[in-house]
Structure formats: structure tokens, C-alpha cells
mmCIF file of C-alpha atoms in Angstrom:
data_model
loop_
_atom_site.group_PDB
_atom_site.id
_atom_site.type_symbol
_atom_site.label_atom_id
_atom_site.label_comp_id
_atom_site.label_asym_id
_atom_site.label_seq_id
_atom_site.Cartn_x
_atom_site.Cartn_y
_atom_site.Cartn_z
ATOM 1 C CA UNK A 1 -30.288 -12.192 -15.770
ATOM 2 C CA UNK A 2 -29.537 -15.802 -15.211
ATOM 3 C CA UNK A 3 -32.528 -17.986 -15.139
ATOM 4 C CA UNK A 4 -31.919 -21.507 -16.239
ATOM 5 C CA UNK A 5 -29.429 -23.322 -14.754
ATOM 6 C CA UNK A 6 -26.002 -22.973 -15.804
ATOM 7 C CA UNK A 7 -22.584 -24.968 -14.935
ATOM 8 C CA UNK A 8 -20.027 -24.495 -12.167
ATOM 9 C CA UNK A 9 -16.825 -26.039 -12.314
ATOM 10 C CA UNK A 10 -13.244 -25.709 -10.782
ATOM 11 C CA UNK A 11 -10.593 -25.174 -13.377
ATOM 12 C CA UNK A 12 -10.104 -28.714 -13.930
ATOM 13 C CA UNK A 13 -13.259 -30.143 -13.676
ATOM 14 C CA UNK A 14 -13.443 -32.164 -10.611
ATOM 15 C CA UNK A 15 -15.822 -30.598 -8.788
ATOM 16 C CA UNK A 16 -19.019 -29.871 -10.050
ATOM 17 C CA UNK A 17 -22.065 -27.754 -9.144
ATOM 18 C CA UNK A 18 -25.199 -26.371 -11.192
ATOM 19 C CA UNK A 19 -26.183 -22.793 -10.192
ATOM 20 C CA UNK A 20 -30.179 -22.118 -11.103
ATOM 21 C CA UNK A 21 -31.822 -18.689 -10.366
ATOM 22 C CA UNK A 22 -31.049 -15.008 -10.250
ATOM 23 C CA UNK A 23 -27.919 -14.390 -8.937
ATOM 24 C CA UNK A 24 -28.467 -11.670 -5.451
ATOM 25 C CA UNK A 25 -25.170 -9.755 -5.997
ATOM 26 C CA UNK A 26 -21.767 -9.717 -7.855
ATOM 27 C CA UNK A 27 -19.145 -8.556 -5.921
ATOM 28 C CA UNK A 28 -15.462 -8.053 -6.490
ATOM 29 C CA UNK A 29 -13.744 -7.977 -3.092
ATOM 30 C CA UNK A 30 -10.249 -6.721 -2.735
ATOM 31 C CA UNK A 31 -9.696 -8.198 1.025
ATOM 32 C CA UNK A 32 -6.125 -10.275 2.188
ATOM 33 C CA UNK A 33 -7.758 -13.429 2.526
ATOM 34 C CA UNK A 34 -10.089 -13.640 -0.982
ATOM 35 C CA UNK A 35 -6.566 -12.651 -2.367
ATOM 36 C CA UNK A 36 -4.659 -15.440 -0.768
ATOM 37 C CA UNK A 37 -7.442 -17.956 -1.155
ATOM 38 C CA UNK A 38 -8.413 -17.544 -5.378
ATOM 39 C CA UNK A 39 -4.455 -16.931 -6.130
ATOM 40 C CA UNK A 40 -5.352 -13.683 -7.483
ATOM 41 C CA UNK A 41 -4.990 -9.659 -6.890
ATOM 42 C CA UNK A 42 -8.978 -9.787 -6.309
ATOM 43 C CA UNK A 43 -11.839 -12.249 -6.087
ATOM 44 C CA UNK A 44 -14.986 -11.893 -8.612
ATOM 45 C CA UNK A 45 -17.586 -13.225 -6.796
ATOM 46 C CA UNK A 46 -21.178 -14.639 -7.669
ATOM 47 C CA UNK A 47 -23.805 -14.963 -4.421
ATOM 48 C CA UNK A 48 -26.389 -16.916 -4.731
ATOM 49 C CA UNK A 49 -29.049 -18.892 -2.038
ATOM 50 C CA UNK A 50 -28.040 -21.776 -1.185
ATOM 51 C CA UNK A 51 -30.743 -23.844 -2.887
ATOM 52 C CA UNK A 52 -30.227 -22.563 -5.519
ATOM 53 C CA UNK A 53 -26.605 -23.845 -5.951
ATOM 54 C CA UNK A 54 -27.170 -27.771 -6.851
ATOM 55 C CA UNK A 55 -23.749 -29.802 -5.187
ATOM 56 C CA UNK A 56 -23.348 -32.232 -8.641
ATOM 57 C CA UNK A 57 -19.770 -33.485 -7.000
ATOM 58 C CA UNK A 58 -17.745 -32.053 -3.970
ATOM 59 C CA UNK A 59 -15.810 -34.740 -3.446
ATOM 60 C CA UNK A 60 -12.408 -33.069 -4.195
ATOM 61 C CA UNK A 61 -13.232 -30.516 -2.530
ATOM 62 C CA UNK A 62 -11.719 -29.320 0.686
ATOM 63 C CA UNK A 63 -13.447 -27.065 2.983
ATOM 64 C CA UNK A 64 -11.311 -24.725 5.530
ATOM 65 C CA UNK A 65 -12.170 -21.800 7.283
ATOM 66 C CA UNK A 66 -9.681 -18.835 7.122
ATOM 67 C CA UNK A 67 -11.271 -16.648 10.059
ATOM 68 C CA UNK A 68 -13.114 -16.895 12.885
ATOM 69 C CA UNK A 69 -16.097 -17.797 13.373
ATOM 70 C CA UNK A 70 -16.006 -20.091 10.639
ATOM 71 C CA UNK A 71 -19.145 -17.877 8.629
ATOM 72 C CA UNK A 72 -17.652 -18.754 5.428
ATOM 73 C CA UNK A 73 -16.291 -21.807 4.828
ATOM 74 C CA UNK A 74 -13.830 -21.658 1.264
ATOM 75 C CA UNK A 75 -14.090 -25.066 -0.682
ATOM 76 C CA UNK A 76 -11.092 -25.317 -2.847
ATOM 77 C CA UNK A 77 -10.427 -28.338 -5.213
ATOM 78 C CA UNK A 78 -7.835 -30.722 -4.385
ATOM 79 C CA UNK A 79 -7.004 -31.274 -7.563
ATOM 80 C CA UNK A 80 -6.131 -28.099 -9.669
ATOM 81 C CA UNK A 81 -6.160 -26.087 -5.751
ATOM 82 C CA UNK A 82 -8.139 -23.502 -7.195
ATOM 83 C CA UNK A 83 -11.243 -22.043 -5.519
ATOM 84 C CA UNK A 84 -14.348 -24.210 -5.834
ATOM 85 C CA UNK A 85 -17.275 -22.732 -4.307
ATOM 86 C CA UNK A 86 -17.684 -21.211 -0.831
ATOM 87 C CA UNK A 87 -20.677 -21.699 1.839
ATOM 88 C CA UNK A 88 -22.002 -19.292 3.769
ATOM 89 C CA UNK A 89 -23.676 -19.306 7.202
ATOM 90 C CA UNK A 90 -24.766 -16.436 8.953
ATOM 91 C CA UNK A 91 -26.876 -16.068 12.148
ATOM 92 C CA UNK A 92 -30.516 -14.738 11.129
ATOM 93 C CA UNK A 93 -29.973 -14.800 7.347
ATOM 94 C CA UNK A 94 -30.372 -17.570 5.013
ATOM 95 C CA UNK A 95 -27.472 -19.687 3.923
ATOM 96 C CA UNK A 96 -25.347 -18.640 0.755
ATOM 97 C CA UNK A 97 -23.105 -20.047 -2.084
ATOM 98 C CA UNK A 98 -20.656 -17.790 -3.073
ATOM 99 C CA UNK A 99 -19.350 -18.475 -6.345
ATOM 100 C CA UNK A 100 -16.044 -17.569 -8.088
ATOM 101 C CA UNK A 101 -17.457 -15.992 -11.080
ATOM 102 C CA UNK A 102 -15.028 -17.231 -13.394
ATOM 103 C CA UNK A 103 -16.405 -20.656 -12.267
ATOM 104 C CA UNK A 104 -19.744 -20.019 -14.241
ATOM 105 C CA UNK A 105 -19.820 -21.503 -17.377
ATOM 106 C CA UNK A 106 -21.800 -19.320 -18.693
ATOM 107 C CA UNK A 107 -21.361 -15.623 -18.476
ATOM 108 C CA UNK A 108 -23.583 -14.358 -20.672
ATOM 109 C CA UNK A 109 -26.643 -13.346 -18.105
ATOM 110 C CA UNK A 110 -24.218 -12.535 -15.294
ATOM 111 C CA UNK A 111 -24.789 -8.945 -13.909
ATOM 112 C CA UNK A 112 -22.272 -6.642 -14.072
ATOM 113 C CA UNK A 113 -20.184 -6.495 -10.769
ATOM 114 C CA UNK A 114 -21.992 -4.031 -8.002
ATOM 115 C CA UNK A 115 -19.233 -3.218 -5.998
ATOM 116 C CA UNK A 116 -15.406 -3.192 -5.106
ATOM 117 C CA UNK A 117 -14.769 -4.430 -1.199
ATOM 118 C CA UNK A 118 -12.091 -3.699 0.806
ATOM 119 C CA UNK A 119 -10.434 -1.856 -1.720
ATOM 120 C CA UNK A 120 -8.206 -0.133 0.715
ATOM 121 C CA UNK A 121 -6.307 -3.808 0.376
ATOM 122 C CA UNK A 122 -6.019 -3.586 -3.237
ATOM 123 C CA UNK A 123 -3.213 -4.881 -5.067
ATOM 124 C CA UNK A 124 -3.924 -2.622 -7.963
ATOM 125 C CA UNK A 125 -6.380 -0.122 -9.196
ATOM 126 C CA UNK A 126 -9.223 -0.656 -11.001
ATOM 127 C CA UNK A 127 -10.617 1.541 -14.024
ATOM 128 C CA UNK A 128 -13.733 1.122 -14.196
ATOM 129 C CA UNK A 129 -17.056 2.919 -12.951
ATOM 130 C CA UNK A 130 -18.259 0.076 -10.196
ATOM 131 C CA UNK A 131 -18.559 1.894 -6.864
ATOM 132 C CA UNK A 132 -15.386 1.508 -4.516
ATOM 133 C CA UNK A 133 -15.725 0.761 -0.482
ATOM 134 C CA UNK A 134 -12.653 0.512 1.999
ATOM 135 C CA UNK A 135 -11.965 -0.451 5.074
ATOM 136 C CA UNK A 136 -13.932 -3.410 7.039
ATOM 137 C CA UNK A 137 -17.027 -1.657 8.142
ATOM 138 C CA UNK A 138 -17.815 0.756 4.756
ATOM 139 C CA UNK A 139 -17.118 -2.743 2.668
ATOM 140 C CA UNK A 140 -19.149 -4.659 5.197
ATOM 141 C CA UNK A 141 -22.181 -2.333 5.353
ATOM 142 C CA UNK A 142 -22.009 -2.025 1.515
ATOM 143 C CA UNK A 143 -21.885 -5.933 0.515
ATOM 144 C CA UNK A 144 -24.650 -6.356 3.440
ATOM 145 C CA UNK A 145 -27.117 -3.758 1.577
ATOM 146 C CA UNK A 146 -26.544 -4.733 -1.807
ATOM 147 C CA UNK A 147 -26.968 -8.499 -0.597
ATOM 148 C CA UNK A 148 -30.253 -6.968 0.840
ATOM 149 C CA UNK A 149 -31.050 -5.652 -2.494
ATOM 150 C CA UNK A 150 -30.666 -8.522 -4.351
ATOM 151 C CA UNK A 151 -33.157 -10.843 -1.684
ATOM 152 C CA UNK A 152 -35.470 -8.036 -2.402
ATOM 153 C CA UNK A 153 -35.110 -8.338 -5.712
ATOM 154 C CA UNK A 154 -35.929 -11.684 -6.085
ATOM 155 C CA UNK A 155 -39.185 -11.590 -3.802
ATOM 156 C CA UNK A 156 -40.463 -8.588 -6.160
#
């Protein structure tokens, strides 16, 4: 598990963040909008809390919402366009930094991805043995608990 901190960076380098700290979940979600947004078939995702996600330079990036309410707000750089880092805000739960995992420059203590979400959007299938939810309430419900799991986790 991750412990020191370790680099985040866009693809080109122009925005910069440190993440220190346990990750609380690894998530690969499958949904229209993480699709659209990282200019892939999926998004591999990193959560951590909020403090514990150091903004080095955000500068270039850009911060839009892509639903309402605007929970998560999706930073992408203006440089290179690619995915950033996203903010998260939920009533009664503390705020979160959601990380594209390929964003991590250092992969070595990740966790292994916990779940697939929303895989009922998938653009292809995935072979592997990671637990598959679809539809928005299953892949909802199952993010929520593992999220749970990983605050739990890190109180232990």
C-alpha cells in the first residue's frame, strides 16, 4: 500500500499534484461520462481524501461539471486535454480526490482495482476476476460500500 507520497501528473506535465496516504478504493468505472471525459473505453480511478492529495500546480487546469449537481467536478489539463484530477463533494461525507490512476507516478503500491462500475455501459469486456456491477443503483451502492471500506480501513 502507498504510504509516502508519490507524484501526480497530467500526461504532459503541466499540472501537478502529490498524492500521500493509503489510497480508500480503486475503481474502474465503465459509465458514458468517465468514458467521454478520460478519452478512453473506461476510467481507472484512484480515491483518495482530499488532504491527502497536495495541489503542487492547477493552473492549467480546467474544472467543469458534466452532471448535475455539480458533486464531482472533472479537472482536465488545458494543455495535453487529458484528465487531471477530479474533486469530489458530497453532502455528509468528507471531500475526495479522485485520481486517474494512470496519473500516479508510481504504481508500484497501488491496490489492485476493487470493482467494475456501470459495466452495463461498457465498451468492451473485461477478463479479469474484479467483481462486475451494472446499472446506476448496483454500481452506486457498490462504489459507496467499498468507499466505506476503505475510510474504515484507514481508521483501523
Amino acid at each position: 500500500m502507498m504510504q509516502a507520497s508519490t507524484a501526480i501528473t497530467c500526461s504532459c506535465g503541466s499540472s501537478r499534484f502529490a498524492a500521500k496516504g493509503v489510497p480508500l478504493v480503486r475503481a474502474i468505472c465503465h459509465c458514458t461520462i468517465c468514458q467521454r471525459f478520460n478519452q478512453s473505453d473506461f476510467a481507472d480511478v484512484t480515491v483518495f481524501y482530499r488532504k491527502d492529495v497536495e495541489v503542487k500546480d492547477d493552473k492549467n487546469v480546467t474544472y467543469t461539471a458534466h452532471k448535475k449537481p455539480a458533486i464531482v467536478m472533472r479537472g482536465q489539463c488545458s494543455v495535453c486535454t487529458l484528465p487531471a484530477i477530479e474533486q469530489v463533494s458530497m453532502p455528509l461525507m468528507p471531500k475526495l480526490t479522485i485520481v486517474p490512476t494512470r496519473n500516479l507516478t508510481d504504481h508500484s503500491a497501488l491496490p489492485d482495482a476493487g470493482l467494475h462500475i456501470f459495466y452495463d455501459k461498457r465498451v468492451r469486456d473485461m477478463y479479469d476476476d474484479v467483481p462486475n456491477y451494472s446499472g446506476y443503483m448496483q454500481s452506486q451502492i457498490a462504489f459507496g460500500a467499498a468507499l466505506i471500506r476503505g475510510m474504515v480501513h484507514r481508521r483501523g
